[in-house]
Amino acid sequence: MTYSVKEIYFTLQGEGAHTGRPAVFLRFAGCNLWSGREEHRSAAVCRFCDTQFVGTDGPGGGKFDNASKLAAAVTAAWPSGAENRYVVCTGGEPLLQLDTEAIEELHSAGFEIGVETNGTIAAPDGIDWLCVSPKANAEVLQTTGDELKLVYPQEEVEAQPERFADMDFKNFFLQPCDDARQDENTRKAIDYCLGHPQWKLSLQTHKIVGID
Ligand code: SF4
């Protein structure tokens, strides 16, 4: 399989339970809930996306002919000789492309594998940390995992926290929506967590400290 990758870079995970952990971000191109083009945003299923995932022109991005070459590119982004290798497969929607072969090659290269998915595609086996982030009224097929991270608030009835509270996740996070009402969204997320202690607040710390 040929993998289309927007970018590969080394940074800190900014969100969720692994906040602050060094990781290679492997951003796959493409998403099934928005084309990524501004002229399509208002009609998309997911309309608050803050990520550039179109094309393969980002740092470290490109087309990789096979899983071995993909894993080699991820390895090249990790500091030479450093242990505790961790890769976050994201997008776009990474499960449009991340397959068993890529998982095996990344494991062979010594990486623990995290995935950030919108939950509309069932995840393959072998993922070490699975984060599901439901969007709008998109049907969630992946109902188990390590963390459920919900951008909050979302107007659709299908995207209210109560819809997910009984799913089989170890961690439940609310993350304030980063739009023009971010302060208000943050207050609402805090209030919801205080009233429903199953949920924890997730902040986009990479934006706070000014890293990618
Ligand atoms: S599902 Fe994720 S990558 Fe796709 S449009 Fe929404 S926020 Fe962006």
mmCIF file of C-alpha atoms and ligand atoms in Angstrom:
data_model
loop_
_atom_site.group_PDB
_atom_site.id
_atom_site.type_symbol
_atom_site.label_atom_id
_atom_site.label_comp_id
_atom_site.label_asym_id
_atom_site.label_seq_id
_atom_site.Cartn_x
_atom_site.Cartn_y
_atom_site.Cartn_z
ATOM 1 C CA MET A 1 0.000 0.000 0.000
ATOM 2 C CA THR A 2 1.126 3.552 -0.666
ATOM 3 C CA TYR A 3 0.676 5.874 2.297
ATOM 4 C CA SER A 4 -0.061 9.566 1.752
ATOM 5 C CA VAL A 5 1.405 11.616 4.574
ATOM 6 C CA LYS A 6 1.006 15.324 5.122
ATOM 7 C CA GLU A 7 3.879 15.699 7.576
ATOM 8 C CA ILE A 8 6.143 13.893 10.027
ATOM 9 C CA TYR A 9 7.739 15.828 12.863
ATOM 10 C CA PHE A 10 9.034 15.471 16.390
ATOM 11 C CA THR A 11 7.308 17.429 19.140
ATOM 12 C CA LEU A 12 5.436 17.034 22.431
ATOM 13 C CA GLN A 13 1.959 15.544 22.517
ATOM 14 C CA GLY A 14 -0.156 18.548 23.453
ATOM 15 C CA GLU A 15 -3.472 16.976 24.417
ATOM 16 C CA GLY A 16 -5.087 14.281 26.493
ATOM 17 C CA ALA A 17 -3.557 11.768 28.864
ATOM 18 C CA HIS A 18 -0.121 11.826 27.207
ATOM 19 C CA THR A 19 0.211 15.610 27.357
ATOM 20 C CA GLY A 20 3.862 16.596 27.432
ATOM 21 C CA ARG A 21 5.207 13.307 26.110
ATOM 22 C CA PRO A 22 7.768 13.534 23.290
ATOM 23 C CA ALA A 23 6.380 11.938 20.150
ATOM 24 C CA VAL A 24 6.784 11.763 16.416
ATOM 25 C CA PHE A 25 3.601 13.040 14.833
ATOM 26 C CA LEU A 26 2.699 11.077 11.727
ATOM 27 C CA ARG A 27 -0.049 13.061 10.056
ATOM 28 C CA PHE A 28 -1.807 11.128 7.331
ATOM 29 C CA ALA A 29 -3.404 13.094 4.507
ATOM 30 C CA GLY A 30 -7.174 13.088 4.060
ATOM 31 C CA CYS A 31 -10.262 12.813 6.220
ATOM 32 C CA ASN A 32 -13.688 11.240 5.708
ATOM 33 C CA LEU A 33 -15.556 14.060 7.511
ATOM 34 C CA TRP A 34 -14.248 17.081 5.565
ATOM 35 C CA SER A 35 -12.357 17.562 2.325
ATOM 36 C CA GLY A 36 -10.022 20.008 4.050
ATOM 37 C CA ARG A 37 -10.980 22.739 1.589
ATOM 38 C CA GLU A 38 -12.458 25.930 3.021
ATOM 39 C CA GLU A 39 -15.163 26.123 0.347
ATOM 40 C CA HIS A 40 -16.511 22.784 1.593
ATOM 41 C CA ARG A 41 -16.327 23.510 5.331
ATOM 42 C CA SER A 42 -19.871 24.803 5.855
ATOM 43 C CA ALA A 43 -21.355 21.654 4.286
ATOM 44 C CA ALA A 44 -18.961 19.208 5.958
ATOM 45 C CA VAL A 45 -19.898 16.795 8.738
ATOM 46 C CA CYS A 46 -17.035 18.175 10.853
ATOM 47 C CA ARG A 47 -16.814 21.954 10.599
ATOM 48 C CA PHE A 48 -14.426 23.110 13.357
ATOM 49 C CA CYS A 49 -11.248 21.425 12.173
ATOM 50 C CA ASP A 50 -8.039 23.305 12.966
ATOM 51 C CA THR A 51 -5.657 21.044 11.052
ATOM 52 C CA GLN A 52 -4.045 21.204 7.624
ATOM 53 C CA PHE A 53 -4.233 17.670 6.299
ATOM 54 C CA VAL A 54 -4.562 18.114 2.534
ATOM 55 C CA GLY A 55 -1.712 16.948 0.346
ATOM 56 C CA THR A 56 1.727 15.586 1.111
ATOM 57 C CA ASP A 57 3.714 18.801 1.096
ATOM 58 C CA GLY A 58 4.404 19.334 4.810
ATOM 59 C CA PRO A 59 7.750 18.815 6.561
ATOM 60 C CA GLY A 60 8.687 15.152 6.234
ATOM 61 C CA GLY A 61 5.540 14.480 4.211
ATOM 62 C CA GLY A 62 5.249 12.550 0.983
ATOM 63 C CA LYS A 63 4.068 9.299 -0.534
ATOM 64 C CA PHE A 64 5.577 6.164 0.955
ATOM 65 C CA ASP A 65 5.483 3.062 -1.237
ATOM 66 C CA ASN A 66 5.288 0.599 1.614
ATOM 67 C CA ALA A 67 5.081 0.267 5.382
ATOM 68 C CA SER A 68 8.810 -0.265 5.746
ATOM 69 C CA LYS A 69 9.610 3.095 4.142
ATOM 70 C CA LEU A 70 6.956 4.758 6.262
ATOM 71 C CA ALA A 71 8.474 3.347 9.456
ATOM 72 C CA ALA A 72 11.931 4.414 8.322
ATOM 73 C CA ALA A 73 10.725 7.995 7.903
ATOM 74 C CA VAL A 74 9.198 7.957 11.386
ATOM 75 C CA THR A 75 12.407 6.524 12.820
ATOM 76 C CA ALA A 76 14.444 9.256 11.144
ATOM 77 C CA ALA A 77 12.375 11.868 12.980
ATOM 78 C CA TRP A 78 13.149 10.384 16.420
ATOM 79 C CA PRO A 79 16.317 11.625 18.159
ATOM 80 C CA SER A 80 19.199 9.310 17.455
ATOM 81 C CA GLY A 81 19.871 6.927 20.316
ATOM 82 C CA ALA A 82 16.945 8.074 22.457
ATOM 83 C CA GLU A 83 14.620 5.477 23.984
ATOM 84 C CA ASN A 84 10.897 5.510 24.814
ATOM 85 C CA ARG A 85 9.955 5.828 21.158
ATOM 86 C CA TYR A 86 6.414 7.008 20.641
ATOM 87 C CA VAL A 87 4.553 7.826 17.452
ATOM 88 C CA VAL A 88 1.151 9.524 17.284
ATOM 89 C CA CYS A 89 -0.706 8.582 14.127
ATOM 90 C CA THR A 90 -3.123 11.369 13.355
ATOM 91 C CA GLY A 91 -4.588 13.235 10.429
ATOM 92 C CA GLY A 92 -6.911 13.861 8.888
ATOM 93 C CA GLU A 93 -8.294 10.459 9.717
ATOM 94 C CA PRO A 94 -5.382 8.051 10.207
ATOM 95 C CA LEU A 95 -7.482 4.876 10.050
ATOM 96 C CA LEU A 96 -8.196 5.514 6.383
ATOM 97 C CA GLN A 97 -4.596 4.377 5.856
ATOM 98 C CA LEU A 98 -3.018 2.922 8.983
ATOM 99 C CA ASP A 99 -3.115 -0.847 8.489
ATOM 100 C CA THR A 100 -1.715 -3.939 10.176
ATOM 101 C CA GLU A 101 1.416 -3.835 8.058
ATOM 102 C CA ALA A 102 2.248 -0.285 9.110
ATOM 103 C CA ILE A 103 1.562 -1.151 12.743
ATOM 104 C CA GLU A 104 3.909 -4.130 12.544
ATOM 105 C CA GLU A 105 6.667 -2.084 10.916
ATOM 106 C CA LEU A 106 6.368 0.708 13.480
ATOM 107 C CA HIS A 107 6.501 -1.844 16.283
ATOM 108 C CA SER A 108 9.539 -3.478 14.685
ATOM 109 C CA ALA A 109 11.183 -0.062 14.691
ATOM 110 C CA GLY A 110 10.642 0.078 18.459
ATOM 111 C CA PHE A 111 7.738 2.501 18.568
ATOM 112 C CA GLU A 112 4.795 2.516 20.906
ATOM 113 C CA ILE A 113 1.859 3.540 18.728
ATOM 114 C CA GLY A 114 -0.771 6.099 19.612
ATOM 115 C CA VAL A 115 -3.688 6.856 17.290
ATOM 116 C CA GLU A 116 -6.064 9.813 17.241
ATOM 117 C CA THR A 117 -9.199 8.905 15.299
ATOM 118 C CA ASN A 118 -12.658 10.359 14.832
ATOM 119 C CA GLY A 119 -14.080 6.919 15.653
ATOM 120 C CA THR A 120 -15.951 6.342 12.403
ATOM 121 C CA ILE A 121 -13.694 3.457 11.357
ATOM 122 C CA ALA A 122 -13.030 0.367 13.470
ATOM 123 C CA ALA A 123 -9.407 0.298 14.581
ATOM 124 C CA PRO A 124 -7.082 -2.554 13.609
ATOM 125 C CA ASP A 125 -5.439 -4.612 16.351
ATOM 126 C CA GLY A 126 -2.053 -3.682 17.753
ATOM 127 C CA ILE A 127 -2.542 -0.006 18.621
ATOM 128 C CA ASP A 128 -1.006 0.768 22.014
ATOM 129 C CA TRP A 129 -2.955 3.930 22.819
ATOM 130 C CA LEU A 130 -6.237 4.618 21.083
ATOM 131 C CA CYS A 131 -7.845 8.038 21.376
ATOM 132 C CA VAL A 132 -11.310 8.464 19.876
ATOM 133 C CA SER A 133 -12.580 11.985 19.268
ATOM 134 C CA PRO A 134 -16.197 11.920 18.031
ATOM 135 C CA LYS A 135 -17.295 14.658 15.678
ATOM 136 C CA ALA A 136 -20.750 16.177 15.160
ATOM 137 C CA ASN A 137 -23.343 13.595 14.066
ATOM 138 C CA ALA A 138 -20.840 11.149 12.595
ATOM 139 C CA GLU A 139 -21.580 7.610 13.719
ATOM 140 C CA VAL A 140 -19.028 6.245 16.187
ATOM 141 C CA LEU A 141 -18.080 2.658 15.337
ATOM 142 C CA GLN A 142 -15.027 2.477 17.575
ATOM 143 C CA THR A 143 -16.598 2.388 21.034
ATOM 144 C CA THR A 144 -13.626 1.103 23.033
ATOM 145 C CA GLY A 145 -10.183 2.528 23.631
ATOM 146 C CA ASP A 146 -7.845 4.291 26.029
ATOM 147 C CA GLU A 147 -9.266 7.781 25.893
ATOM 148 C CA LEU A 148 -12.354 9.440 24.553
ATOM 149 C CA LYS A 149 -11.607 13.086 23.864
ATOM 150 C CA LEU A 150 -14.597 15.182 22.978
ATOM 151 C CA VAL A 151 -14.294 18.695 21.574
ATOM 152 C CA TYR A 152 -16.796 20.723 23.569
ATOM 153 C CA PRO A 153 -19.330 22.113 23.126
ATOM 154 C CA GLN A 154 -20.743 20.678 19.931
ATOM 155 C CA GLU A 155 -24.296 21.532 18.954
ATOM 156 C CA GLU A 156 -25.351 18.146 17.550
ATOM 157 C CA VAL A 157 -27.366 15.962 19.904
ATOM 158 C CA GLU A 158 -25.190 13.018 18.824
ATOM 159 C CA ALA A 159 -22.073 14.758 20.162
ATOM 160 C CA GLN A 160 -23.156 15.437 23.730
ATOM 161 C CA PRO A 161 -20.968 13.917 26.481
ATOM 162 C CA GLU A 162 -23.844 11.831 27.811
ATOM 163 C CA ARG A 163 -23.830 9.835 24.574
ATOM 164 C CA PHE A 164 -20.348 8.503 25.302
ATOM 165 C CA ALA A 165 -20.209 8.210 29.070
ATOM 166 C CA ASP A 166 -21.054 4.492 29.075
ATOM 167 C CA MET A 167 -18.568 3.519 26.385
ATOM 168 C CA ASP A 168 -15.559 1.398 27.261
ATOM 169 C CA PHE A 169 -12.758 3.968 27.638
ATOM 170 C CA LYS A 170 -10.230 4.396 30.438
ATOM 171 C CA ASN A 171 -10.216 8.205 30.257
ATOM 172 C CA PHE A 172 -12.856 10.745 29.322
ATOM 173 C CA PHE A 173 -11.735 14.233 28.316
ATOM 174 C CA LEU A 174 -13.544 17.381 27.302
ATOM 175 C CA GLN A 175 -11.451 19.734 25.194
ATOM 176 C CA PRO A 176 -12.695 23.301 24.656
ATOM 177 C CA CYS A 177 -13.439 24.056 21.012
ATOM 178 C CA ASP A 178 -10.827 26.427 19.610
ATOM 179 C CA ASP A 179 -13.064 28.905 17.848
ATOM 180 C CA ALA A 180 -14.029 32.561 18.345
ATOM 181 C CA ARG A 181 -15.741 31.644 21.635
ATOM 182 C CA GLN A 182 -12.863 29.724 23.121
ATOM 183 C CA ASP A 183 -12.991 31.425 26.539
ATOM 184 C CA GLU A 184 -16.693 30.684 26.835
ATOM 185 C CA ASN A 185 -16.123 27.132 25.604
ATOM 186 C CA THR A 186 -13.410 26.610 28.207
ATOM 187 C CA ARG A 187 -15.702 27.813 30.994
ATOM 188 C CA LYS A 188 -18.439 25.467 29.804
ATOM 189 C CA ALA A 189 -16.022 22.532 29.668
ATOM 190 C CA ILE A 190 -14.783 23.301 33.192
ATOM 191 C CA ASP A 191 -18.331 23.526 34.495
ATOM 192 C CA TYR A 192 -19.269 20.245 32.844
ATOM 193 C CA CYS A 193 -16.269 18.450 34.348
ATOM 194 C CA LEU A 194 -17.019 19.862 37.791
ATOM 195 C CA GLY A 195 -20.570 18.583 37.524
ATOM 196 C CA HIS A 196 -19.589 15.224 35.980
ATOM 197 C CA PRO A 197 -16.288 14.081 37.539
ATOM 198 C CA GLN A 198 -15.963 11.163 35.133
ATOM 199 C CA TRP A 199 -14.729 13.817 32.700
ATOM 200 C CA LYS A 200 -11.394 15.628 32.799
ATOM 201 C CA LEU A 201 -10.366 18.839 31.089
ATOM 202 C CA SER A 202 -7.943 18.547 28.172
ATOM 203 C CA LEU A 203 -6.218 21.709 26.995
ATOM 204 C CA GLN A 204 -4.312 22.135 23.751
ATOM 205 C CA THR A 205 -1.088 22.844 25.597
ATOM 206 C CA HIS A 206 0.996 22.992 22.397
ATOM 207 C CA LYS A 207 -0.961 26.110 21.457
ATOM 208 C CA ILE A 208 -0.490 27.596 24.931
ATOM 209 C CA VAL A 209 3.283 27.155 24.847
ATOM 210 C CA GLY A 210 3.587 27.931 21.136
ATOM 211 C CA ILE A 211 4.852 24.706 19.590
ATOM 212 C CA ASP A 212 3.480 22.695 16.643
HETATM 213 S S1 SF4 B 1 -12.485 14.571 11.895
HETATM 214 FE FE1 SF4 B 1 -10.588 15.505 12.676
HETATM 215 S S2 SF4 B 1 -9.247 15.733 10.873
HETATM 216 FE FE2 SF4 B 1 -11.345 15.317 10.110
HETATM 217 S S3 SF4 B 1 -12.194 17.344 9.715
HETATM 218 FE FE3 SF4 B 1 -12.780 16.777 11.828
HETATM 219 S S4 SF4 B 1 -11.184 17.594 13.206
HETATM 220 FE FE4 SF4 B 1 -10.397 17.632 11.077
#
